[in-house]
PDB file of C-alpha atoms in Angstrom:
ATOM      1  CA  SER A 255      43.082  43.382 -47.185  1.00  0.00           C
ATOM      2  CA  TRP A 256      44.967  40.040 -47.894  1.00  0.00           C
ATOM      3  CA  THR A 257      47.569  39.366 -50.606  1.00  0.00           C
ATOM      4  CA  GLU A 258      47.384  36.262 -52.204  1.00  0.00           C
ATOM      5  CA  LEU A 259      50.896  35.017 -53.437  1.00  0.00           C
ATOM      6  CA  THR A 260      51.056  34.092 -57.136  1.00  0.00           C
ATOM      7  CA  GLY A 261      51.779  31.118 -59.148  1.00  0.00           C
ATOM      8  CA  GLY A 262      53.636  28.169 -57.182  1.00  0.00           C
ATOM      9  CA  GLU A 263      54.174  30.691 -54.223  1.00  0.00           C
ATOM     10  CA  SER A 264      50.750  30.001 -52.709  1.00  0.00           C
ATOM     11  CA  ILE A 265      51.161  26.342 -52.384  1.00  0.00           C
ATOM     12  CA  ALA A 266      52.434  25.793 -49.005  1.00  0.00           C
ATOM     13  CA  VAL A 267      51.892  21.633 -48.947  1.00  0.00           C
ATOM     14  CA  GLU A 268      51.181  19.638 -52.092  1.00  0.00           C
ATOM     15  CA  GLY A 269      49.666  16.317 -52.372  1.00  0.00           C
ATOM     16  CA  ASP A 270      52.074  13.690 -53.079  1.00  0.00           C
ATOM     17  CA  PRO A 271      50.708  10.645 -55.419  1.00  0.00           C
ATOM     18  CA  SER A 272      53.750   8.614 -54.491  1.00  0.00           C
ATOM     19  CA  LEU A 273      52.551   8.463 -50.960  1.00  0.00           C
ATOM     20  CA  PRO A 274      49.047   7.109 -51.064  1.00  0.00           C
ATOM     21  CA  TRP A 275      48.497   8.551 -47.412  1.00  0.00           C
ATOM     22  CA  ARG A 276      48.845  11.840 -48.468  1.00  0.00           C
ATOM     23  CA  HIS A 277      47.610  11.773 -52.286  1.00  0.00           C
ATOM     24  CA  PHE A 278      45.020  14.639 -51.332  1.00  0.00           C
ATOM     25  CA  VAL A 279      45.742  17.131 -48.315  1.00  0.00           C
ATOM     26  CA  GLY A 280      43.786  19.664 -46.743  1.00  0.00           C
ATOM     27  CA  ASP A 281      42.440  20.958 -43.162  1.00  0.00           C
ATOM     28  CA  PRO A 282      45.650  22.633 -42.203  1.00  0.00           C
ATOM     29  CA  THR A 283      46.145  23.995 -38.609  1.00  0.00           C
ATOM     30  CA  VAL A 284      49.275  25.902 -37.806  1.00  0.00           C
ATOM     31  CA  VAL A 285      51.084  26.760 -34.409  1.00  0.00           C
ATOM     32  CA  THR A 286      54.399  28.651 -33.759  1.00  0.00           C
ATOM     33  CA  THR A 287      57.063  26.777 -31.578  1.00  0.00           C
ATOM     34  CA  GLY A 288      58.280  29.793 -29.634  1.00  0.00           C
ATOM     35  CA  SER A 289      61.512  30.238 -31.590  1.00  0.00           C
ATOM     36  CA  GLY A 290      59.510  31.671 -34.505  1.00  0.00           C
ATOM     37  CA  SER A 291      59.095  28.536 -36.373  1.00  0.00           C
ATOM     38  CA  LEU A 292      55.831  27.181 -37.707  1.00  0.00           C
ATOM     39  CA  LEU A 293      54.416  23.726 -37.410  1.00  0.00           C
ATOM     40  CA  MET A 294      51.402  22.461 -39.412  1.00  0.00           C
ATOM     41  CA  TRP A 295      49.073  19.623 -39.191  1.00  0.00           C
ATOM     42  CA  PHE A 296      46.831  18.592 -41.958  1.00  0.00           C
ATOM     43  CA  ILE A 297      44.868  15.539 -43.329  1.00  0.00           C
ATOM     44  CA  GLY A 298      46.077  13.474 -46.009  1.00  0.00           C
ATOM     45  CA  ARG A 299      43.642  11.155 -47.824  1.00  0.00           C
ATOM     46  CA  ASP A 300      44.238   7.935 -49.872  1.00  0.00           C
ATOM     47  CA  PRO A 301      42.213   8.282 -53.186  1.00  0.00           C
ATOM     48  CA  VAL A 302      41.832   4.450 -53.402  1.00  0.00           C
ATOM     49  CA  THR A 303      40.973   3.273 -49.806  1.00  0.00           C
ATOM     50  CA  GLY A 304      39.378   6.720 -48.617  1.00  0.00           C
ATOM     51  CA  SER A 305      41.545   6.120 -45.606  1.00  0.00           C
ATOM     52  CA  THR A 306      42.975   9.424 -43.769  1.00  0.00           C
ATOM     53  CA  ALA A 307      45.945  10.207 -41.690  1.00  0.00           C
ATOM     54  CA  LEU A 308      47.458  13.210 -39.954  1.00  0.00           C
ATOM     55  CA  GLY A 309      50.355  14.539 -41.559  1.00  0.00           C
ATOM     56  CA  ARG A 310      53.189  17.348 -40.247  1.00  0.00           C
ATOM     57  CA  ALA A 311      55.001  20.026 -41.664  1.00  0.00           C
ATOM     58  CA  SER A 312      57.563  22.681 -40.536  1.00  0.00           C
ATOM     59  CA  SER A 313      58.622  25.919 -41.730  1.00  0.00           C
ATOM     60  CA  ALA A 314      60.922  28.904 -41.008  1.00  0.00           C
ATOM     61  CA  ASP A 315      58.998  31.557 -42.889  1.00  0.00           C
ATOM     62  CA  GLY A 316      55.566  29.977 -43.511  1.00  0.00           C
ATOM     63  CA  LYS A 317      56.189  29.861 -47.292  1.00  0.00           C
ATOM     64  CA  GLU A 318      58.770  26.980 -47.714  1.00  0.00           C
ATOM     65  CA  TRP A 319      57.707  23.856 -45.763  1.00  0.00           C
ATOM     66  CA  SER A 320      59.477  20.433 -45.051  1.00  0.00           C
ATOM     67  CA  VAL A 321      56.912  17.713 -44.830  1.00  0.00           C
ATOM     68  CA  ASP A 322      57.082  14.465 -43.033  1.00  0.00           C
ATOM     69  CA  ASP A 323      56.980  11.399 -45.149  1.00  0.00           C
ATOM     70  CA  GLN A 324      55.371   9.337 -42.347  1.00  0.00           C
ATOM     71  CA  PRO A 325      51.951  10.326 -41.061  1.00  0.00           C
ATOM     72  CA  VAL A 326      51.801  11.443 -37.282  1.00  0.00           C
ATOM     73  CA  ARG A 327      51.352   8.438 -34.870  1.00  0.00           C
ATOM     74  CA  LEU A 328      48.052   8.693 -32.667  1.00  0.00           C
ATOM     75  CA  GLU A 329      48.903   6.297 -29.732  1.00  0.00           C
ATOM     76  CA  PRO A 330      48.169   3.851 -28.435  1.00  0.00           C
ATOM     77  CA  GLU A 331      48.199   2.314 -31.918  1.00  0.00           C
ATOM     78  CA  THR A 332      46.015  -0.820 -32.354  1.00  0.00           C
ATOM     79  CA  VAL A 333      44.991  -3.173 -35.107  1.00  0.00           C
ATOM     80  CA  ASP A 334      41.425  -1.659 -34.975  1.00  0.00           C
ATOM     81  CA  PRO A 335      41.484   2.101 -34.620  1.00  0.00           C
ATOM     82  CA  ALA A 336      39.385   3.800 -31.772  1.00  0.00           C
ATOM     83  CA  PRO A 337      35.665   2.957 -32.622  1.00  0.00           C
ATOM     84  CA  PHE A 338      34.768   6.679 -33.147  1.00  0.00           C
ATOM     85  CA  GLU A 339      37.275   6.903 -35.767  1.00  0.00           C
ATOM     86  CA  ARG A 340      37.311   3.568 -37.407  1.00  0.00           C
ATOM     87  CA  ASP A 341      36.663   5.237 -40.864  1.00  0.00           C
ATOM     88  CA  GLY A 342      39.219   7.968 -40.536  1.00  0.00           C
ATOM     89  CA  ILE A 343      39.909  11.207 -39.077  1.00  0.00           C
ATOM     90  CA  ALA A 344      39.474  15.088 -40.119  1.00  0.00           C
ATOM     91  CA  GLU A 345      39.400  18.772 -39.444  1.00  0.00           C
ATOM     92  CA  PRO A 346      42.336  18.924 -36.993  1.00  0.00           C
ATOM     93  CA  VAL A 347      42.818  21.794 -34.564  1.00  0.00           C
ATOM     94  CA  VAL A 348      46.156  21.914 -32.778  1.00  0.00           C
ATOM     95  CA  VAL A 349      46.801  24.676 -29.641  1.00  0.00           C
ATOM     96  CA  ARG A 350      49.897  24.902 -27.970  1.00  0.00           C
ATOM     97  CA  ARG A 351      49.691  25.439 -24.145  1.00  0.00           C
ATOM     98  CA  GLY A 352      53.435  25.939 -23.076  1.00  0.00           C
ATOM     99  CA  GLU A 353      55.472  22.938 -24.269  1.00  0.00           C
ATOM    100  CA  VAL A 354      52.382  20.545 -24.637  1.00  0.00           C
ATOM    101  CA  LEU A 355      50.272  20.271 -28.068  1.00  0.00           C
ATOM    102  CA  HIS A 356      46.558  19.691 -27.758  1.00  0.00           C
ATOM    103  CA  LEU A 357      44.960  18.226 -30.667  1.00  0.00           C
ATOM    104  CA  TRP A 358      41.075  18.085 -31.312  1.00  0.00           C
ATOM    105  CA  TYR A 359      39.897  16.180 -34.567  1.00  0.00           C
ATOM    106  CA  THR A 360      36.792  14.914 -36.019  1.00  0.00           C
ATOM    107  CA  GLY A 361      36.514  11.071 -36.016  1.00  0.00           C
ATOM    108  CA  ARG A 362      34.279   9.063 -38.374  1.00  0.00           C
ATOM    109  CA  SER A 363      32.413   5.669 -38.059  1.00  0.00           C
ATOM    110  CA  GLY A 364      30.048   5.242 -40.711  1.00  0.00           C
ATOM    111  CA  SER A 365      27.430   7.961 -40.557  1.00  0.00           C
ATOM    112  CA  ARG A 366      28.499   8.745 -36.876  1.00  0.00           C
ATOM    113  CA  ALA A 367      31.179  11.426 -35.948  1.00  0.00           C
ATOM    114  CA  ALA A 368      32.724  12.507 -32.823  1.00  0.00           C
ATOM    115  CA  ILE A 369      35.266  15.160 -31.618  1.00  0.00           C
ATOM    116  CA  GLY A 370      38.382  13.406 -30.354  1.00  0.00           C
ATOM    117  CA  TYR A 371      41.387  14.632 -28.243  1.00  0.00           C
ATOM    118  CA  ALA A 372      44.873  14.000 -28.029  1.00  0.00           C
ATOM    119  CA  VAL A 373      47.955  15.142 -26.395  1.00  0.00           C
ATOM    120  CA  ALA A 374      51.693  15.312 -27.493  1.00  0.00           C
ATOM    121  CA  GLN A 375      54.150  16.269 -24.448  1.00  0.00           C
ATOM    122  CA  ASP A 376      56.890  17.938 -26.784  1.00  0.00           C
ATOM    123  CA  LEU A 377      56.630  20.494 -29.519  1.00  0.00           C
ATOM    124  CA  ALA A 378      57.829  17.916 -32.222  1.00  0.00           C
ATOM    125  CA  GLY A 379      54.230  16.799 -32.512  1.00  0.00           C
ATOM    126  CA  THR A 380      54.949  13.605 -34.396  1.00  0.00           C
ATOM    127  CA  ILE A 381      53.470  11.140 -31.520  1.00  0.00           C
ATOM    128  CA  PHE A 382      50.104  12.338 -29.959  1.00  0.00           C
ATOM    129  CA  ARG A 383      48.524  10.117 -27.152  1.00  0.00           C
ATOM    130  CA  ARG A 384      44.813   9.656 -27.451  1.00  0.00           C
ATOM    131  CA  ILE A 385      42.601  10.493 -24.881  1.00  0.00           C
ATOM    132  CA  GLY A 386      39.403   9.464 -26.545  1.00  0.00           C
ATOM    133  CA  PRO A 387      36.347  11.259 -27.889  1.00  0.00           C
ATOM    134  CA  VAL A 388      35.453  14.277 -25.895  1.00  0.00           C
ATOM    135  CA  LEU A 389      32.235  15.483 -27.584  1.00  0.00           C
ATOM    136  CA  GLU A 390      29.738  12.720 -28.910  1.00  0.00           C
ATOM    137  CA  PRO A 391      26.322  13.480 -30.220  1.00  0.00           C
ATOM    138  CA  VAL A 392      23.729  13.271 -27.563  1.00  0.00           C
ATOM    139  CA  GLU A 393      21.358  15.973 -28.081  1.00  0.00           C
ATOM    140  CA  PRO A 394      18.418  15.396 -30.830  1.00  0.00           C
ATOM    141  CA  TRP A 395      19.569  18.248 -32.819  1.00  0.00           C
ATOM    142  CA  GLU A 396      23.020  16.987 -33.135  1.00  0.00           C
ATOM    143  CA  ALA A 397      21.558  14.026 -35.195  1.00  0.00           C
ATOM    144  CA  ARG A 398      24.383  11.420 -35.414  1.00  0.00           C
ATOM    145  CA  ALA A 399      27.456  13.682 -35.734  1.00  0.00           C
ATOM    146  CA  VAL A 400      29.683  16.380 -34.210  1.00  0.00           C
ATOM    147  CA  GLY A 401      32.765  17.460 -35.905  1.00  0.00           C
ATOM    148  CA  GLY A 402      34.562  20.534 -37.011  1.00  0.00           C
ATOM    149  CA  PRO A 403      36.177  21.670 -33.873  1.00  0.00           C
ATOM    150  CA  ALA A 404      37.274  25.322 -33.284  1.00  0.00           C
ATOM    151  CA  ILE A 405      38.977  26.005 -29.916  1.00  0.00           C
ATOM    152  CA  VAL A 406      39.210  29.462 -28.046  1.00  0.00           C
ATOM    153  CA  MET A 407      40.650  29.799 -24.312  1.00  0.00           C
ATOM    154  CA  LEU A 408      39.146  32.595 -22.519  1.00  0.00           C
ATOM    155  CA  PRO A 409      40.586  34.771 -20.864  1.00  0.00           C
ATOM    156  CA  ARG A 410      43.916  33.085 -21.896  1.00  0.00           C
ATOM    157  CA  PHE A 411      45.127  29.678 -21.943  1.00  0.00           C
ATOM    158  CA  GLU A 412      48.053  30.197 -19.913  1.00  0.00           C
ATOM    159  CA  GLU A 413      46.098  31.647 -17.102  1.00  0.00           C
ATOM    160  CA  PRO A 414      44.615  29.594 -14.256  1.00  0.00           C
ATOM    161  CA  GLY A 415      40.907  29.337 -14.604  1.00  0.00           C
ATOM    162  CA  ALA A 416      40.921  29.841 -18.199  1.00  0.00           C
ATOM    163  CA  THR A 417      37.709  28.423 -19.889  1.00  0.00           C
ATOM    164  CA  LEU A 418      38.034  26.473 -23.031  1.00  0.00           C
ATOM    165  CA  SER A 419      35.354  27.011 -25.567  1.00  0.00           C
ATOM    166  CA  LEU A 420      34.675  24.407 -28.212  1.00  0.00           C
ATOM    167  CA  TRP A 421      32.427  25.436 -31.212  1.00  0.00           C
ATOM    168  CA  TYR A 422      31.407  22.771 -33.411  1.00  0.00           C
ATOM    169  CA  GLU A 423      29.158  21.522 -36.255  1.00  0.00           C
ATOM    170  CA  ALA A 424      26.300  19.166 -35.725  1.00  0.00           C
ATOM    171  CA  GLY A 425      22.936  18.044 -36.997  1.00  0.00           C
ATOM    172  CA  PRO A 426      21.683  15.930 -40.035  1.00  0.00           C
ATOM    173  CA  ALA A 427      23.159  16.703 -43.706  1.00  0.00           C
ATOM    174  CA  GLY A 428      21.591  19.868 -45.111  1.00  0.00           C
ATOM    175  CA  LEU A 429      20.543  21.099 -41.696  1.00  0.00           C
ATOM    176  CA  GLU A 430      23.809  21.560 -39.615  1.00  0.00           C
ATOM    177  CA  SER A 431      24.217  23.906 -36.732  1.00  0.00           C
ATOM    178  CA  ILE A 432      26.838  25.280 -34.741  1.00  0.00           C
ATOM    179  CA  GLY A 433      26.942  24.322 -31.025  1.00  0.00           C
ATOM    180  CA  LEU A 434      29.087  25.173 -28.218  1.00  0.00           C
ATOM    181  CA  ALA A 435      30.581  23.247 -25.425  1.00  0.00           C
ATOM    182  CA  THR A 436      32.869  24.828 -22.454  1.00  0.00           C
ATOM    183  CA  ARG A 437      35.087  23.596 -19.824  1.00  0.00           C
ATOM    184  CA  LEU A 438      37.057  25.051 -17.017  1.00  0.00           C
ATOM    185  CA  LEU A 439      40.913  24.111 -17.349  1.00  0.00           C
ATOM    186  CA  PRO A 440      42.696  23.119 -14.483  1.00  0.00           C
ATOM    187  CA  ALA A 441      45.805  25.126 -13.469  1.00  0.00           C
ATOM    188  CA  ARG A 442      49.111  23.945 -15.175  1.00  0.00           C
TER     189      ARG A 442
END
């Protein structure tokens, strides 16, 4: 069974009204660095503009977190974000493969949503290079939106011939379903 920490102990990362980009925080994803420390990425949202950004925090024990003041950079940075994420990003998932961090996230543009992918070539994870959308709604049942990625590598991410399985939600509001997309990973 789970033991919930009580009082302020249960708060890992608080919203910060002095930094509009992370006034509200949510959608955490956590990986280990190999040295025992933890890295967390989360979505911060500005309550006035509704814009979202990817935040980052680090911890030695999972209880006390040091939160970066600036959002994580998704490059290439342009004046206009990628078309599929024009209205923001949400639901990040970060997976570590060796010394590379892989990020999947939901990008939103109007009533459409797609799953984006980016890579950080170091474990700092403060800059991710956008690869682009990797899953867009194309099936009739998906309607206009796919998102909420969940990632599993079978048999293991480190082994040659591993298969990446990506579960996602899709469909019109109120009639969402869960889909599965797979991809064979090249050897590193």
